Coordinates of C-alpha atoms and ligand atoms in Angstrom, one line a residue:
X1 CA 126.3 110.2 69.1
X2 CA 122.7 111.8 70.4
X3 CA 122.0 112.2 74.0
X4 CA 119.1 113.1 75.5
X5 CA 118.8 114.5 79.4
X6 CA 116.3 113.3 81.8
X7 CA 115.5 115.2 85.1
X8 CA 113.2 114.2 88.0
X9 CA 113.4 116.9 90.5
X10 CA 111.6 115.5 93.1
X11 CA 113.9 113.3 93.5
X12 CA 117.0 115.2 92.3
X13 CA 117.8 112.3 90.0
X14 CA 118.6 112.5 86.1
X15 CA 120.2 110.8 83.5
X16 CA 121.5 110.3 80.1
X17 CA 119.8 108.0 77.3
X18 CA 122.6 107.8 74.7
X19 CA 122.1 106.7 71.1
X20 CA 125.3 104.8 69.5
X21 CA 125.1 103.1 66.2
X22 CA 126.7 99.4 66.9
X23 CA 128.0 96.9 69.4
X24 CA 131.6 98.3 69.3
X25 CA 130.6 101.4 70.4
X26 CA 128.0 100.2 73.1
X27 CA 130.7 98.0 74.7
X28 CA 132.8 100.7 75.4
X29 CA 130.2 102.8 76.7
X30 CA 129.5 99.9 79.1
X31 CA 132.9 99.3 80.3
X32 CA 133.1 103.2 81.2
X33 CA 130.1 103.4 82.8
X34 CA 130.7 100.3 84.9
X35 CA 133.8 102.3 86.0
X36 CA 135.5 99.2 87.7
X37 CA 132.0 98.1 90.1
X38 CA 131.2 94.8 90.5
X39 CA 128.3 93.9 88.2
X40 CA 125.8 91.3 86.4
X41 CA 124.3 91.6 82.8
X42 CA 120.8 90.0 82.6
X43 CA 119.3 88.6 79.7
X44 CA 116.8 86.6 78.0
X45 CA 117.9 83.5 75.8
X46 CA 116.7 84.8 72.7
X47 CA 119.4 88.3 72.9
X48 CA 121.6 85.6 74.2
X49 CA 121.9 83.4 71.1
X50 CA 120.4 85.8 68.6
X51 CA 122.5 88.8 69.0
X52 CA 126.5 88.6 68.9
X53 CA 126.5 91.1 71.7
X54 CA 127.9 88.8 74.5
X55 CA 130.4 86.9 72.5
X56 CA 133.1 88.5 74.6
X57 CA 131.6 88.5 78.1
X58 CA 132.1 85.6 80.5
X59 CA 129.3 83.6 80.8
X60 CA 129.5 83.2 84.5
X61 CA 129.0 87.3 84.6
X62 CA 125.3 86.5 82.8
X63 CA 121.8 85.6 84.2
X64 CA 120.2 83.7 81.4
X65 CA 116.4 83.9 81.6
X66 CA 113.7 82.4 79.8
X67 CA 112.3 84.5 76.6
X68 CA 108.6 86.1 76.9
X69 CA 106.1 87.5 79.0
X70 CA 105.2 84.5 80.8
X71 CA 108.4 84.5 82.5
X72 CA 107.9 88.1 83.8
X73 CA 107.4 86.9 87.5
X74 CA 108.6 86.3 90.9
X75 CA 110.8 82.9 89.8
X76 CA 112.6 84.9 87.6
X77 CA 113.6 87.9 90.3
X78 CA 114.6 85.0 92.2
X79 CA 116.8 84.4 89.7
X80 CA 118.7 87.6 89.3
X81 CA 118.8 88.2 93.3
X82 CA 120.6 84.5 93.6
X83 CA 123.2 85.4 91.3
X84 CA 123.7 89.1 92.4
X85 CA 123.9 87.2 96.0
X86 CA 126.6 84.1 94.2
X87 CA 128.6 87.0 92.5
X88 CA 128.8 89.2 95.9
X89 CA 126.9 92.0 94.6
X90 CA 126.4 95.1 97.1
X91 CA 125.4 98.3 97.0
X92 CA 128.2 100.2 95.1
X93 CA 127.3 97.4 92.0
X94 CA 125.1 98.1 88.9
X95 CA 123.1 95.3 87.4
X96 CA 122.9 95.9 83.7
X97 CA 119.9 94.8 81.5
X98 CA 120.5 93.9 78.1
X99 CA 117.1 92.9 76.9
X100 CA 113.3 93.8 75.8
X101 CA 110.5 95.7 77.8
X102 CA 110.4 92.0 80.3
X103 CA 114.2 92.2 81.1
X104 CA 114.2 95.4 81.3
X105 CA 111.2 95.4 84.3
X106 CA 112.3 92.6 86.0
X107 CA 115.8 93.6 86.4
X108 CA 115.2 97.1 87.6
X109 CA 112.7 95.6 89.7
X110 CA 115.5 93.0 91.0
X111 CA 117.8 95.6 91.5
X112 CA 115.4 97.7 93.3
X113 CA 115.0 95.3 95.8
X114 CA 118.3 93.8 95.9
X115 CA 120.0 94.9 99.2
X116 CA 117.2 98.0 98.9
X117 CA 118.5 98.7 96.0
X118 CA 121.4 99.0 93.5
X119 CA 121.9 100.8 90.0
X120 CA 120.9 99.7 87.0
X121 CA 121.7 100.5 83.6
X122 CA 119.4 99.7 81.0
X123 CA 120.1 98.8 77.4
X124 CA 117.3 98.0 75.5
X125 CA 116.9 95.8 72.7
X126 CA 113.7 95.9 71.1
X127 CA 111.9 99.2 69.6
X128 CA 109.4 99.0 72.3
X129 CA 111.7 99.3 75.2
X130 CA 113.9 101.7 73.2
X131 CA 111.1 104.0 72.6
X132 CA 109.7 103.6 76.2
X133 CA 110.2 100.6 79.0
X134 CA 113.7 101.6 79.0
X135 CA 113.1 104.9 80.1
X136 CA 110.8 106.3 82.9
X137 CA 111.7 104.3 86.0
X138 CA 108.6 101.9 86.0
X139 CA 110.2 98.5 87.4
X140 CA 107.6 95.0 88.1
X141 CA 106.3 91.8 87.4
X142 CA 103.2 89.8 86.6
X143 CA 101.0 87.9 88.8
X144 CA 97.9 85.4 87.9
X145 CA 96.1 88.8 88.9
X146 CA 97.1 90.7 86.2
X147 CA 100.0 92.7 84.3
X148 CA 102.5 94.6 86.2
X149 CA 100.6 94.3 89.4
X150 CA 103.8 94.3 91.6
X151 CA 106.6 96.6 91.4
X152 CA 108.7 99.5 92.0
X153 CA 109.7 103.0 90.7
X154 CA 113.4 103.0 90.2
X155 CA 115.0 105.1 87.6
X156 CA 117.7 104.0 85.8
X157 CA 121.7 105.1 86.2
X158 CA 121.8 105.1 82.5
X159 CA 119.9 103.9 79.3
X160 CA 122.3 103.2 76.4
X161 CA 120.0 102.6 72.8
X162 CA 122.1 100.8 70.5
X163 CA 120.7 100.7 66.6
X164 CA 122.5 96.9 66.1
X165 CA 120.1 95.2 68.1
X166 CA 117.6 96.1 65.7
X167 CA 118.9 93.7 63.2
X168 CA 117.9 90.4 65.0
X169 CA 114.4 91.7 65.6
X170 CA 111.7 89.7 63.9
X171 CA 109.3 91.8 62.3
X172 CA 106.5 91.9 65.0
X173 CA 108.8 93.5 67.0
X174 CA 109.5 96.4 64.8
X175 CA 105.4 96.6 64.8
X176 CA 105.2 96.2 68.7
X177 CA 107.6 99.3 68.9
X178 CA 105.7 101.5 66.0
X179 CA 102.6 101.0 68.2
X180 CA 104.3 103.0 71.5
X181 CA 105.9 105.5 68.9
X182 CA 102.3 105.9 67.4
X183 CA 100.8 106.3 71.1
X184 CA 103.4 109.0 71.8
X185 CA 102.5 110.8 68.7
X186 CA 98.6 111.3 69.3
X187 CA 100.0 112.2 72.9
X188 CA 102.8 114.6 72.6
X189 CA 103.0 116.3 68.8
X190 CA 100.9 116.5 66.1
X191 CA 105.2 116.9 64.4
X192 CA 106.5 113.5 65.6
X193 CA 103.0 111.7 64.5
X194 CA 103.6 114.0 61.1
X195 CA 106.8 112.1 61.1
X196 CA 105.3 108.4 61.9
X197 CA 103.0 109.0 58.9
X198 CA 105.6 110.0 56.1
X199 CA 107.4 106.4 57.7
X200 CA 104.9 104.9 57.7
X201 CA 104.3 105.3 53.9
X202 CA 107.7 104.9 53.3
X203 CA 107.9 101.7 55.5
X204 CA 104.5 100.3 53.5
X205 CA 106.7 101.2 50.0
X206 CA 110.1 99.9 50.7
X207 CA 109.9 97.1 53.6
X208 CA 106.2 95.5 53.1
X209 CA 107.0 95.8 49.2
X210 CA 110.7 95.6 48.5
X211 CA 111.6 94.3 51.8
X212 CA 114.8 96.7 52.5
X213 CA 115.1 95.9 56.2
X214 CA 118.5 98.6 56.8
X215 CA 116.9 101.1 55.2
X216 CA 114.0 100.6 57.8
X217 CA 116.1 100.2 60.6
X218 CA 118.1 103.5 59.9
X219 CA 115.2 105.7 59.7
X220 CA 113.0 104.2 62.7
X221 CA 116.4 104.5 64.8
X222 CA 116.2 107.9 63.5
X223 CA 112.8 108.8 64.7
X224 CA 113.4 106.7 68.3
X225 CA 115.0 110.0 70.3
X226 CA 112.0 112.3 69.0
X227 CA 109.7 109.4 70.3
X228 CA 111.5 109.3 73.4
X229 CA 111.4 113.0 74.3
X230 CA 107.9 112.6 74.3
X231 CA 108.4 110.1 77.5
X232 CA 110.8 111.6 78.7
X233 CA 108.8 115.2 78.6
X234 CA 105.8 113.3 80.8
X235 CA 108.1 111.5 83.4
X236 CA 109.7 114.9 84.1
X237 CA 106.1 116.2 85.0
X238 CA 105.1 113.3 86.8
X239 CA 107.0 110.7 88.1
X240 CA 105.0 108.8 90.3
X241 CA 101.6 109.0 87.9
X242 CA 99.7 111.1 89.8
X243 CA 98.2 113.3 86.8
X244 CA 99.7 113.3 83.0
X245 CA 101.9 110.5 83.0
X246 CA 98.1 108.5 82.9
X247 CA 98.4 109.8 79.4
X248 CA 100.9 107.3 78.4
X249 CA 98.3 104.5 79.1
X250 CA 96.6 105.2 76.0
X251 CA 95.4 102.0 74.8
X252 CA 96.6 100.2 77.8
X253 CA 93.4 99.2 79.8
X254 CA 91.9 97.6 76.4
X255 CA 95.1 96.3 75.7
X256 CA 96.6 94.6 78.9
X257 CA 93.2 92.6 79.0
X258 CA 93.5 91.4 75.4
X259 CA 96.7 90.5 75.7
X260 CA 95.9 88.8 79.0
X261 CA 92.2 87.3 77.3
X262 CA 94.6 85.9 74.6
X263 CA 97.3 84.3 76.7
X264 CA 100.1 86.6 75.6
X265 CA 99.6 85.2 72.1
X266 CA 99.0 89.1 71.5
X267 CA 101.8 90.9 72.1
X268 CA 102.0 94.1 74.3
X269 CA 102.4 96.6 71.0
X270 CA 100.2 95.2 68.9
X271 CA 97.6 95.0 71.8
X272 CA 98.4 98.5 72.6
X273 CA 97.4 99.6 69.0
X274 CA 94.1 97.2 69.3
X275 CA 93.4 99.6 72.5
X276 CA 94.6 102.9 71.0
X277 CA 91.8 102.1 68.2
X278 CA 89.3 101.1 71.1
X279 CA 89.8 104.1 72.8
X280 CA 89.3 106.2 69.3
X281 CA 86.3 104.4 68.8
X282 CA 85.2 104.9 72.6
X283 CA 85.5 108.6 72.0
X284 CA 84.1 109.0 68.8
X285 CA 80.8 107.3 70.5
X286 CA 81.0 110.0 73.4
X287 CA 81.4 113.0 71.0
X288 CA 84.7 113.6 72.7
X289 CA 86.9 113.0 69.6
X290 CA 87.2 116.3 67.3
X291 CA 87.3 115.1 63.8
X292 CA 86.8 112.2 61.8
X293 CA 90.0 112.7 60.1
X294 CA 92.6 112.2 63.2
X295 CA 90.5 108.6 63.4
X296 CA 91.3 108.5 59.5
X297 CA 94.9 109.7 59.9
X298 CA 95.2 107.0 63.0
X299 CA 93.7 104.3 61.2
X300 CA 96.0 104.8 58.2
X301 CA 99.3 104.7 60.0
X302 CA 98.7 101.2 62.3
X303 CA 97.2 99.8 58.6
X304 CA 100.7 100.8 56.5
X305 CA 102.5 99.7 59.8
X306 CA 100.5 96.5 58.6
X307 CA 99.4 96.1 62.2
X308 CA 95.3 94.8 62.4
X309 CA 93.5 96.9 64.7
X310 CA 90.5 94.1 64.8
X311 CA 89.3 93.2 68.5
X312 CA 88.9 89.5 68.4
X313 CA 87.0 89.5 72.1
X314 CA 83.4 90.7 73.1
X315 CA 83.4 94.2 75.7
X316 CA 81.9 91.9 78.4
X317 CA 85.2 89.7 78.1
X318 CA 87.7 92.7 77.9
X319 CA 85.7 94.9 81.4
X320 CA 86.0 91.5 83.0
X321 CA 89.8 91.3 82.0
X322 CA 89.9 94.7 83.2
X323 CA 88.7 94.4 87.2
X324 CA 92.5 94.2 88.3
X325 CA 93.8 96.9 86.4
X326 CA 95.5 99.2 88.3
X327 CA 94.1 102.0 85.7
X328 CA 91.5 102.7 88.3
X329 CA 90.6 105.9 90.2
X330 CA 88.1 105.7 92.9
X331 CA 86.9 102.2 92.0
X332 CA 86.5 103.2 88.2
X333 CA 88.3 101.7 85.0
X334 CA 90.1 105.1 83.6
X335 CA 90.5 105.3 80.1
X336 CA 92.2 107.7 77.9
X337 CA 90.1 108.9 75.6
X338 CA 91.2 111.0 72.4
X339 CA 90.2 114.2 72.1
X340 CA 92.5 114.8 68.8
X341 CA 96.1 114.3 67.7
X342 CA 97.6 116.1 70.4
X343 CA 95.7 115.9 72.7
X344 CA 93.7 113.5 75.4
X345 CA 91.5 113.1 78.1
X346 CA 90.9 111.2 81.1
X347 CA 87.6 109.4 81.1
X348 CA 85.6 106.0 83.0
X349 CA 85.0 102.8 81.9
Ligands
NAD1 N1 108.3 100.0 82.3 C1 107.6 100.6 81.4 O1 107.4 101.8 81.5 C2 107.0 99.8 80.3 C3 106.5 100.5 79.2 C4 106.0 99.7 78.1 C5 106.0 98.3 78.2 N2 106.5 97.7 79.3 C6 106.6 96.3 79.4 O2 107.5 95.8 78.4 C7 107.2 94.5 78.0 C8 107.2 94.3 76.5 O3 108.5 94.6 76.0 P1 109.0 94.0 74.7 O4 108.0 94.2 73.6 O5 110.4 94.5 74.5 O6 109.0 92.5 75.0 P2 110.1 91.4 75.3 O7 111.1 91.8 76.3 O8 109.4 90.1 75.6 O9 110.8 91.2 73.9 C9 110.1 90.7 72.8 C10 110.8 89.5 72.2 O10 111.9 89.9 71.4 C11 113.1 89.2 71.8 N3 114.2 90.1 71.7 C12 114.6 91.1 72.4 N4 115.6 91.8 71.9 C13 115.9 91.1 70.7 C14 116.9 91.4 69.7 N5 117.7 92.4 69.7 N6 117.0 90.5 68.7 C15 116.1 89.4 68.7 N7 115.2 89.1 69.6 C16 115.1 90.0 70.6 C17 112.8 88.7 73.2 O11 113.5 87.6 73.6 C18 111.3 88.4 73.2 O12 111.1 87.2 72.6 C19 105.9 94.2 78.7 O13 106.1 93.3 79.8 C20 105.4 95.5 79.1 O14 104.5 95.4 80.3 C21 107.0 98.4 80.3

């Protein structure tokens, strides 16, 4: 088993995010680090019937929420608070999220708020929130104003990443994830995006080809703690996002309001990539970006990812999308702009 340590020292709080290979092993880990407390596992319905990871856990014990991004909201908290308040929760419980990037927000965000808040353990079950919403401590909901608009920083007790969940995913998934790994390669290390491009080919070659889905899954679970280090490295920084941690919102800004102009029909990854290639484009225009080929080398790896990097809306839609972004300093729309692999910028709209 891999670990990997995270530290925030301005708050004295760290953590482990552990890597185990299948459920066997992840349900002992959760017994032992529920250590006898009184707790609730949320889900969505989809891990629920998709994945045999609750076979053995009373159903009464579960919060059973609604699959997708349109049910990231305050009906939903409601949800998980009633039940904590049904199954006598307090604070010396841990709520533990088995789910993708939207349980995984609204439960920390739940047990933020619960009581003024309670531990939680996450245990992600997509890419995406393996490689990043399951680390990091960023907690919230949507409102008709916009993504993520309320929330809370709490950092988890524990994040466990088990490779089995990867099985169930459909294939979009796997894509949604690849998108945040590519983000934190043009971030952090011109190695790990070395890495994402010899996948990348091999991915184009075996899966889009021959279709060898466990060969895929081993070596993307393979390249998920490198990938993660690269969060972790920022949140240690900065916390709060107060200077680099911006950095991770590479792509976001375009990307929230596409996803949001399309009605979530695109999903947060693959919007993300549509606004990493935005932003590259943005940057090239403003003779901030170094060479033409990091936009080659970028290009290449979201296009043998399979992943279309075409904008379907006009700017004027996406800066009106944009107004309640809370990517704004001083009244402006930040971007991140791409100055090359390794290394970004902070820029306006
Ligand atoms: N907190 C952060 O730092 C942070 C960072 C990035 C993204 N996010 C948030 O994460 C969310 C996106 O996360 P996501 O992409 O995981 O979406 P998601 O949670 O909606 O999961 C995607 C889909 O996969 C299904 N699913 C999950 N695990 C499965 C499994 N093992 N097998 C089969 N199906 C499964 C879900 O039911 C859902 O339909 C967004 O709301 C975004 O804002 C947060």
């Amino acid at each position: 088993m891999k670990t990997l340590h995270i530290s925030i020292d301005q708050k004295k709080i760290s953590y482990e995010i552990d890597f185990l290979e299948n459920f066997s092993e992840l349900h002992s880990r959760i017994l032992s680090e529920i250590a006898g407390r009184n707790h609730v596992f949320v889900t969505d319905e989809n891990v629920f019937e998709k994945t045999n990871f609750f076979t053995n856990i009373p159903k009464e014990k579960i919060v059973i929420l609604p699959a997708g991004e349109e049910y990231k909201n305050w009906e939903s908290i409601t949800k998980i608070l009633d039940k904590s308040f049904e199954m006598c929760l307090d604070r010396s419980s841990v709520v533990i999220a088995i789910g993708g990037g939207v349980i995984g927000d609204m439960s920390g965000f739940a047990s933020r708020i619960f009581m003024r808040g309670v531990p939680v353990i996450q245990v992600p079950t997509t890419l995406l929130s393996m490689v990043d919403s399951s680390v990091g401590g960023k907690t919230g909901i949507d409102t008709k104003h916009g993504k993520n608009l309320i929330g809370a920083f709490h950092q988890p007790e524990k994040v466990l990443c088990c490779k089995q969940f990867l099985q169930t995913l459909e294939f979009v998934e796997l894509q949604n994830g690849l998108s945040e790994m590519v983000k934190h390669g043009i971030l952090g290390s011109e190695d790990h995006f070395k890495h994402l491009e010899n996948f990348s080919e091999k991915f184009k070659e075996n899966f889009l080809e021959k279709n060898n889905r466990i060969e895929i899954e081993n070596a993307v679970f393979s390249l998920v703690p490198e990938s993660v280090s690269i969060k972790k490295n920022i949140v240690q920084q900065d916390e709060q996002e107060k200077g680099v941690r911006g950095f991770l919102n590479l792509g976001h800004t375009y990307g929230h309001a596409m996803e949001l102009l399309s009605n979530f029909e695109i999903p947060h990854g693959i919007g993300v990539a549509k606004g990493i290639w935005q932003s590259v484009i943005e940057s090239e225009k403003r003779g901030i970006l170094q060479n033409d080929i990091d936009k080659k080398r970028i290009e290449n790896v979201f296009s043998n990812f399979n992943i279309s990097l075409e904008n379907p809306f006009s700017l004027k839609e996406i800066e009106e999308a944009m107004v309640h972004d809370k990517k704004k300093k001083d009244g402006k729309i930040r971007l991140i702009l791409v100055k090359k692999i390794g290394e970004v910028e902070y820029g306006n709209l």
